[in-house]
Short mmCIF file of C-alpha atoms in Angstrom, two decimals:
data_model
loop_
_atom_site.label_atom_id
_atom_site.label_comp_id
_atom_site.label_asym_id
_atom_site.label_seq_id
_atom_site.Cartn_x
_atom_site.Cartn_y
_atom_site.Cartn_z
CA MET A 1252 -35.47 10.78 -10.35
CA ASN A 1253 -32.52 12.00 -8.55
CA LEU A 1254 -29.50 10.30 -7.63
CA GLN A 1255 -27.38 11.73 -5.94
CA VAL A 1256 -24.28 9.98 -8.24
CA ASN A 1257 -20.42 10.81 -6.43
CA GLY A 1258 -21.84 13.20 -4.31
CA LYS A 1259 -23.79 15.35 -7.40
CA THR A 1260 -26.80 15.51 -7.84
CA GLN A 1261 -28.17 14.08 -11.54
CA GLU A 1262 -31.62 13.51 -12.37
CA VAL A 1263 -31.91 9.71 -14.73
CA SER A 1264 -34.54 7.80 -16.05
CA ALA A 1265 -32.74 4.17 -15.33
CA GLN A 1266 -33.72 2.37 -12.83
CA ASN A 1267 -31.25 -0.64 -12.25
CA LEU A 1268 -27.88 0.27 -11.36
CA GLU A 1269 -26.23 -1.10 -15.09
CA LEU A 1270 -28.45 0.90 -16.87
CA LEU A 1271 -27.00 3.60 -14.99
CA LEU A 1272 -23.65 2.97 -15.41
CA ALA A 1273 -24.78 2.71 -19.14
CA GLU A 1274 -26.97 6.07 -19.35
CA LEU A 1275 -23.85 7.97 -18.10
CA GLY A 1276 -21.71 6.78 -19.88
CA TYR A 1277 -19.24 4.83 -18.01
CA SER A 1278 -16.95 2.34 -18.91
CA ASP A 1279 -16.84 -1.04 -17.29
CA ARG A 1280 -13.94 -1.04 -15.04
CA VAL A 1281 -15.40 0.67 -12.03
CA ALA A 1282 -16.81 -0.63 -9.01
CA THR A 1283 -19.98 0.28 -7.46
CA ALA A 1284 -22.03 1.10 -3.98
CA VAL A 1285 -25.83 1.86 -3.58
CA ASN A 1286 -26.09 3.62 -0.04
CA GLU A 1287 -22.76 2.80 0.96
CA ALA A 1288 -23.27 -1.14 0.48
CA PHE A 1289 -20.62 -2.58 -2.19
CA ILE A 1290 -23.09 -3.59 -5.41
CA PRO A 1291 -20.66 -6.68 -6.75
CA LYS A 1292 -20.84 -5.65 -10.81
CA ALA A 1293 -22.93 -9.27 -11.33
CA SER A 1294 -25.64 -7.36 -9.02
CA ARG A 1295 -25.63 -4.75 -11.08
CA ALA A 1296 -28.83 -5.62 -13.16
CA ASP A 1297 -30.62 -6.97 -9.96
CA THR A 1298 -30.47 -3.26 -7.65
CA PRO A 1299 -33.05 -0.50 -8.12
CA LEU A 1300 -32.61 2.26 -7.71
CA LYS A 1301 -34.73 4.84 -6.39
CA ALA A 1302 -34.58 8.70 -5.55
CA GLY A 1303 -32.07 10.06 -3.16
CA ASP A 1304 -30.18 6.26 -3.22
CA ARG A 1305 -26.37 7.66 -3.30
CA VAL A 1306 -23.97 6.06 -5.71
CA GLU A 1307 -19.78 5.74 -5.74
CA ILE A 1308 -19.04 5.21 -9.07
CA LEU A 1309 -14.89 4.28 -8.71
CA ALA A 1310 -11.94 3.34 -10.61
CA PRO A 1311 -8.61 3.13 -10.24
CA MET A 1312 -6.71 5.40 -9.54
CA GLN A 1313 -3.14 6.79 -8.63
CA GLY A 1314 -2.44 5.95 -4.84
CA GLY A 1315 0.10 5.61 -1.93
CA MET B 966 13.22 -16.07 2.24
CA ARG B 967 10.36 -14.80 3.84
CA ASP B 968 7.23 -13.99 0.77
CA PHE B 969 3.83 -12.14 0.49
CA TYR B 970 1.06 -14.52 0.36
CA GLY B 971 3.07 -17.03 -1.69
CA ILE B 972 4.34 -14.96 -4.07
CA SER B 973 8.29 -13.89 -4.27
CA LEU B 974 8.83 -10.72 -5.31
CA ASN B 975 12.45 -10.21 -7.45
CA THR B 976 13.15 -6.85 -5.72
CA PRO B 977 12.34 -6.04 -2.66
CA LEU B 978 10.95 -2.16 -4.29
CA MET B 979 7.08 -1.29 -3.59
CA LEU B 980 6.82 1.72 -5.14
CA GLY B 981 3.27 4.27 -5.13
CA THR B 982 1.95 5.61 -8.43
CA ALA B 983 0.29 9.11 -7.10
CA GLN B 984 1.66 12.51 -7.65
CA TYR B 985 4.14 12.05 -10.37
CA PRO B 986 4.99 15.47 -12.79
CA SER B 987 3.00 12.85 -15.50
CA PRO B 988 2.06 9.48 -16.37
CA ALA B 989 5.72 8.49 -18.42
CA ILE B 990 7.83 9.61 -15.76
CA LEU B 991 5.83 7.23 -13.15
CA ALA B 992 6.06 4.32 -16.28
CA ASP B 993 9.76 5.26 -16.85
CA ALA B 994 10.63 5.62 -12.85
CA PHE B 995 9.05 2.07 -12.80
CA LYS B 996 11.08 0.79 -15.66
CA ALA B 997 14.72 2.50 -13.98
CA SER B 998 13.60 1.26 -10.10
CA LYS B 999 12.28 -2.91 -11.32
CA ALA B 1000 9.87 -1.81 -8.69
CA SER B 1001 8.13 -5.18 -8.23
CA VAL B 1002 4.58 -4.33 -6.53
CA ALA B 1003 2.74 -0.54 -7.38
CA THR B 1004 0.38 0.35 -4.99
CA VAL B 1005 -3.11 2.20 -7.10
CA SER B 1006 -6.37 3.44 -5.07
CA LEU B 1007 -9.18 3.87 -6.32
CA ARG B 1008 -11.66 7.20 -6.85
CA ARG B 1009 -14.98 8.80 -7.96
CA GLU B 1010 -15.03 7.66 -12.22
CA GLY B 1011 -15.74 11.05 -14.57
CA ALA B 1012 -17.16 9.81 -17.06
CA GLY B 1013 -14.45 10.72 -18.80
CA GLY B 1014 -13.05 7.80 -17.74
CA GLY B 1015 -9.37 8.84 -16.58
CA GLY B 1016 -9.55 5.94 -14.51
CA GLN B 1017 -8.65 3.55 -17.18
CA ALA B 1018 -5.87 5.25 -18.74
CA PHE B 1019 -4.71 5.26 -15.88
CA TRP B 1020 -5.28 1.49 -15.13
CA ASP B 1021 -3.91 0.58 -19.10
CA ILE B 1022 -0.51 2.83 -17.70
CA VAL B 1023 -0.66 0.21 -15.26
CA ARG B 1024 -1.41 -3.06 -16.46
CA ASP B 1025 1.79 -2.36 -19.03
CA LEU B 1026 3.94 -2.29 -16.46
CA GLY B 1027 3.65 -5.80 -15.38
CA VAL B 1028 4.18 -5.62 -11.86
CA HIS B 1029 1.86 -6.94 -9.16
CA VAL B 1030 -0.88 -4.94 -7.84
CA LEU B 1031 -1.57 -3.91 -4.57
CA PRO B 1032 -4.88 -2.02 -3.95
CA ASN B 1033 -5.12 0.20 -0.68
CA THR B 1034 -7.87 2.18 1.36
CA ALA B 1035 -6.42 5.13 1.26
CA GLY B 1036 -8.40 8.49 2.91
CA CYS B 1037 -10.73 5.33 5.14
CA HIS B 1038 -10.97 6.69 8.60
CA THR B 1039 -13.61 3.61 9.62
CA VAL B 1040 -13.80 -0.32 9.70
CA LYS B 1041 -16.92 0.26 7.33
CA GLU B 1042 -15.02 2.65 4.53
CA ALA B 1043 -12.65 0.38 4.66
CA VAL B 1044 -13.99 -2.77 4.31
CA THR B 1045 -16.16 -1.95 1.71
CA THR B 1046 -13.23 0.41 -0.52
CA ALA B 1047 -11.66 -3.19 0.09
CA HIS B 1048 -14.47 -5.60 -1.57
CA MET B 1049 -14.82 -2.88 -4.86
CA ALA B 1050 -11.22 -3.06 -4.78
CA ARG B 1051 -11.17 -6.66 -5.13
CA GLU B 1052 -13.18 -6.60 -7.79
CA LEU B 1053 -12.24 -3.85 -9.77
CA PHE B 1054 -8.38 -5.17 -9.82
CA ASP B 1055 -9.26 -8.63 -9.18
CA THR B 1056 -6.92 -9.25 -6.44
CA ARG B 1057 -7.42 -10.81 -2.81
CA TRP B 1058 -3.97 -8.10 -2.11
CA ILE B 1059 -5.54 -5.03 0.01
CA LYS B 1060 -3.33 -2.47 1.54
CA LEU B 1061 -5.10 -2.17 3.90
CA GLU B 1062 -5.42 2.04 5.19
CA VAL B 1063 -7.18 3.11 8.92
CA ILE B 1064 -6.21 6.19 9.69
CA GLY B 1065 -6.87 7.72 12.76
CA ASP B 1066 -5.08 11.34 13.04
CA THR B 1067 -5.61 13.59 10.60
CA ASP B 1068 -2.46 15.53 10.64
CA THR B 1069 0.07 12.57 11.59
CA LEU B 1070 -1.86 10.54 9.25
CA GLN B 1071 -1.30 7.50 12.62
CA PRO B 1072 -3.06 4.67 11.97
CA ASP B 1073 -6.38 3.74 14.46
CA VAL B 1074 -4.45 0.47 15.32
CA PHE B 1075 -7.77 -0.79 16.86
CA ALA B 1076 -9.69 -0.52 13.88
CA LEU B 1077 -6.96 -1.47 11.55
CA VAL B 1078 -7.23 -5.10 14.10
CA GLU B 1079 -11.13 -4.72 13.55
CA ALA B 1080 -10.78 -4.12 9.94
CA ALA B 1081 -8.60 -6.72 9.48
CA ARG B 1082 -10.18 -9.66 11.27
CA ILE B 1083 -13.35 -9.19 8.16
CA LEU B 1084 -11.08 -9.03 5.61
CA CYS B 1085 -8.65 -12.28 6.25
CA ASP B 1086 -12.07 -13.86 7.27
CA GLU B 1087 -13.16 -13.18 3.73
CA GLU B 1088 -9.99 -14.30 2.26
CA PHE B 1089 -8.62 -10.94 1.38
CA GLN B 1090 -4.46 -11.05 1.92
CA VAL B 1091 -4.31 -8.12 3.70
CA PHE B 1092 -0.77 -5.77 4.00
CA PRO B 1093 -1.93 -3.91 7.11
CA TYR B 1094 -0.50 -0.15 7.53
CA CYS B 1095 0.41 -0.19 10.73
CA THR B 1096 3.07 1.43 13.71
CA GLU B 1097 5.51 -0.77 15.21
CA ASP B 1098 3.05 -1.31 18.48
CA LEU B 1099 4.53 -5.00 19.13
CA ILE B 1100 0.78 -6.09 20.62
CA VAL B 1101 -0.52 -4.57 17.34
CA ALA B 1102 1.61 -6.12 15.38
CA GLU B 1103 0.54 -9.46 17.59
CA ARG B 1104 -3.35 -8.90 17.36
CA LEU B 1105 -3.14 -8.30 13.25
CA LEU B 1106 -1.10 -11.42 13.07
CA GLY B 1107 -4.38 -13.31 14.74
CA ALA B 1108 -7.03 -11.22 13.41
CA GLY B 1109 -5.21 -13.81 9.62
CA CYS B 1110 -2.89 -11.84 8.19
CA GLU B 1111 0.60 -12.56 7.43
CA VAL B 1112 2.72 -9.77 6.93
CA LEU B 1113 2.79 -6.47 8.19
CA MET B 1114 3.39 -3.23 7.27
CA PRO B 1115 5.26 -0.93 10.38
CA TRP B 1116 5.71 3.52 9.08
CA GLY B 1117 9.00 4.28 8.91
CA ALA B 1118 7.19 7.85 9.73
CA PRO B 1119 3.63 10.15 8.83
CA ILE B 1120 3.04 9.36 5.10
CA GLY B 1121 4.87 11.76 2.90
CA THR B 1122 7.14 13.00 5.68
CA GLY B 1123 10.07 11.46 3.73
CA LEU B 1124 11.50 11.47 7.94
CA GLY B 1125 12.71 8.34 7.26
CA LEU B 1126 13.13 5.87 10.01
CA SER B 1127 11.76 7.82 13.41
CA ASN B 1128 12.05 4.79 15.54
CA PRO B 1129 14.69 2.07 15.05
CA TYR B 1130 14.12 0.34 18.15
CA GLY B 1131 10.82 -0.59 18.03
CA LEU B 1132 11.65 -0.96 14.00
CA ARG B 1133 14.47 -3.29 15.25
CA THR B 1134 12.35 -4.57 17.46
CA ILE B 1135 9.54 -6.00 15.98
CA ARG B 1136 11.62 -7.03 13.23
CA ALA B 1137 13.05 -9.58 15.86
CA ARG B 1138 9.91 -10.19 17.98
CA PHE B 1139 8.48 -11.80 14.90
CA PRO B 1140 11.08 -12.87 12.84
CA GLU B 1141 8.69 -15.24 9.98
CA VAL B 1142 6.56 -12.50 9.16
CA ALA B 1143 6.78 -11.48 5.71
CA MET B 1144 7.28 -7.09 6.97
CA VAL B 1145 7.75 -3.77 4.53
CA VAL B 1146 8.49 -0.36 6.10
CA ASP B 1147 6.38 1.43 5.17
CA ALA B 1148 5.35 5.51 4.59
CA GLY B 1149 8.27 8.01 5.66
CA ILE B 1150 11.45 6.86 3.50
CA GLY B 1151 12.13 9.93 2.03
CA LEU B 1152 15.96 9.27 1.15
CA PRO B 1153 17.37 5.86 -0.53
CA SER B 1154 19.76 5.56 3.07
CA HIS B 1155 16.63 4.83 4.57
CA ALA B 1156 16.03 2.38 2.65
CA ALA B 1157 18.90 0.85 3.09
CA ALA B 1158 18.71 0.45 6.25
CA ALA B 1159 15.05 -0.46 6.61
CA MET B 1160 16.59 -3.11 4.73
CA GLU B 1161 20.10 -3.60 7.36
CA MET B 1162 17.43 -4.04 9.75
CA GLY B 1163 16.07 -7.66 7.71
CA PHE B 1164 12.76 -6.12 6.43
CA ASP B 1165 11.47 -7.40 3.79
CA ALA B 1166 11.22 -4.65 1.44
CA VAL B 1167 10.42 -0.58 1.54
CA LEU B 1168 7.16 1.06 0.49
CA LEU B 1169 7.59 4.72 -0.67
CA ASN B 1170 6.28 7.22 -3.29
CA THR B 1171 6.75 10.34 -2.17
CA ALA B 1172 10.35 10.80 -1.86
CA VAL B 1173 10.43 9.67 -5.46
CA ALA B 1174 7.08 11.26 -6.88
CA LYS B 1175 8.26 14.48 -5.61
CA ALA B 1176 12.22 14.01 -6.02
CA GLY B 1177 13.37 16.69 -9.36
CA ASP B 1178 14.49 14.04 -10.64
CA PRO B 1179 11.88 11.10 -9.80
CA VAL B 1180 13.42 8.36 -12.89
CA GLY B 1181 16.93 9.26 -10.72
CA MET B 1182 15.36 9.06 -6.95
CA ALA B 1183 13.69 6.09 -8.35
CA LYS B 1184 16.90 4.25 -9.60
CA ALA B 1185 18.55 5.63 -6.33
CA MET B 1186 15.96 3.70 -4.05
CA ALA B 1187 16.40 0.37 -5.74
CA LEU B 1188 20.01 0.64 -5.60
CA ALA B 1189 19.91 1.24 -2.17
CA ALA B 1190 16.92 -1.18 -0.46
CA THR B 1191 19.03 -3.99 -2.97
CA ALA B 1192 22.42 -3.28 -1.19
CA GLY B 1193 20.71 -2.94 2.15
CA ALA B 1194 18.81 -6.79 1.42
CA GLU B 1195 22.07 -7.82 0.36
CA GLY B 1196 24.73 -6.31 2.97
CA LYS B 1197 22.07 -8.16 5.80
CA ALA B 1198 22.40 -11.30 4.13
CA ALA B 1199 25.88 -11.49 4.15
CA ASP B 1200 25.92 -10.71 7.95
CA PRO B 1201 27.22 -7.66 9.10
CA MET B 1202 29.98 -7.80 11.59
CA PRO B 1203 29.34 -6.53 15.04
CA PRO B 1204 29.91 -2.79 16.07
CA ARG B 1205 32.78 -2.29 18.85
CA ASP B 1206 33.47 0.73 20.60
CA MET B 1207 37.23 0.60 20.53
CA ALA B 1208 39.01 0.77 17.24
CA GLU B 1209 40.79 -2.19 16.29
CA PRO B 1210 43.73 -1.70 13.73
CA SER B 1211 42.58 -3.67 10.29
CA THR B 1212 46.08 -3.56 9.29
CA PRO B 1213 48.68 -6.52 10.79
CA VAL B 1214 50.61 -4.64 13.79
CA ILE B 1215 52.99 -8.01 13.83
CA GLY B 1216 55.88 -7.46 11.69
CA GLN B 1217 55.03 -3.72 11.07
CA ALA B 1218 59.08 -1.85 11.98
CA PHE B 1219 60.95 -0.28 14.36
CA LEU B 1220 61.18 3.45 13.21
CA SER B 1221 61.04 5.60 16.00
#
């Protein structure tokens, strides 16, 4: 199915958020949101994904 | 001594981590300045994991980490970003920015108060980036903030303290509240002036990162902030309009 991951369309097979991070090769140190709602790490495996979902995967970055 | 949600800082300098010429210069700037707080952000991560390398550098600095909500324009964006930051950086501290104007990056103070109330209720320790407006400050304190961060001037301008009267007034009105002058500082003299007014710290980024010698400027800012703080603590003399000789007049020889 196609998801919007960090603003780009990606075809993936993962059925939940935890599996998506593994499928795309992300490290553990990220924070996640699906359809503009924060998903805590502990809830990723319980967060199913469906086609068209908007997933944000954020990491520590430089800031002022 | 005012503290920051129970944390006393070793130095009154908070330093941003953006725009440095290299990660090594970023680390050297922190070491040279002995800054006590590093501000950081959250951004989209590529699968390559650039964020992890950055985080390794920041962690090695051994300073307090203050994540921001930079770039957020709505309450929802800011609150969601704060939630993500709390998990990612394992801290209740959040530098709350809700931007209202794209040219000046002036905070949307109405949204800021609303977001602050939500986050304080959720036991975040909020550092709100605000203006020097007294009523906004009062509302932020009422929402549960224990720290205020009025701007010196718009972010990235280096204009210094554009409203000294307003800053003096907010400092005097809330004497128990820890306050940081955040943004607009371009020169060490600006940092010293803020500290001489009685602020508890200064937060700056561009002035150091975009200096020709960021490490040298980081050190200069630290010296200036500390000088300003020590000067304030030493109870400066009141200024006066008329001259007063410092050398004794009595005993002066009659030579004319």
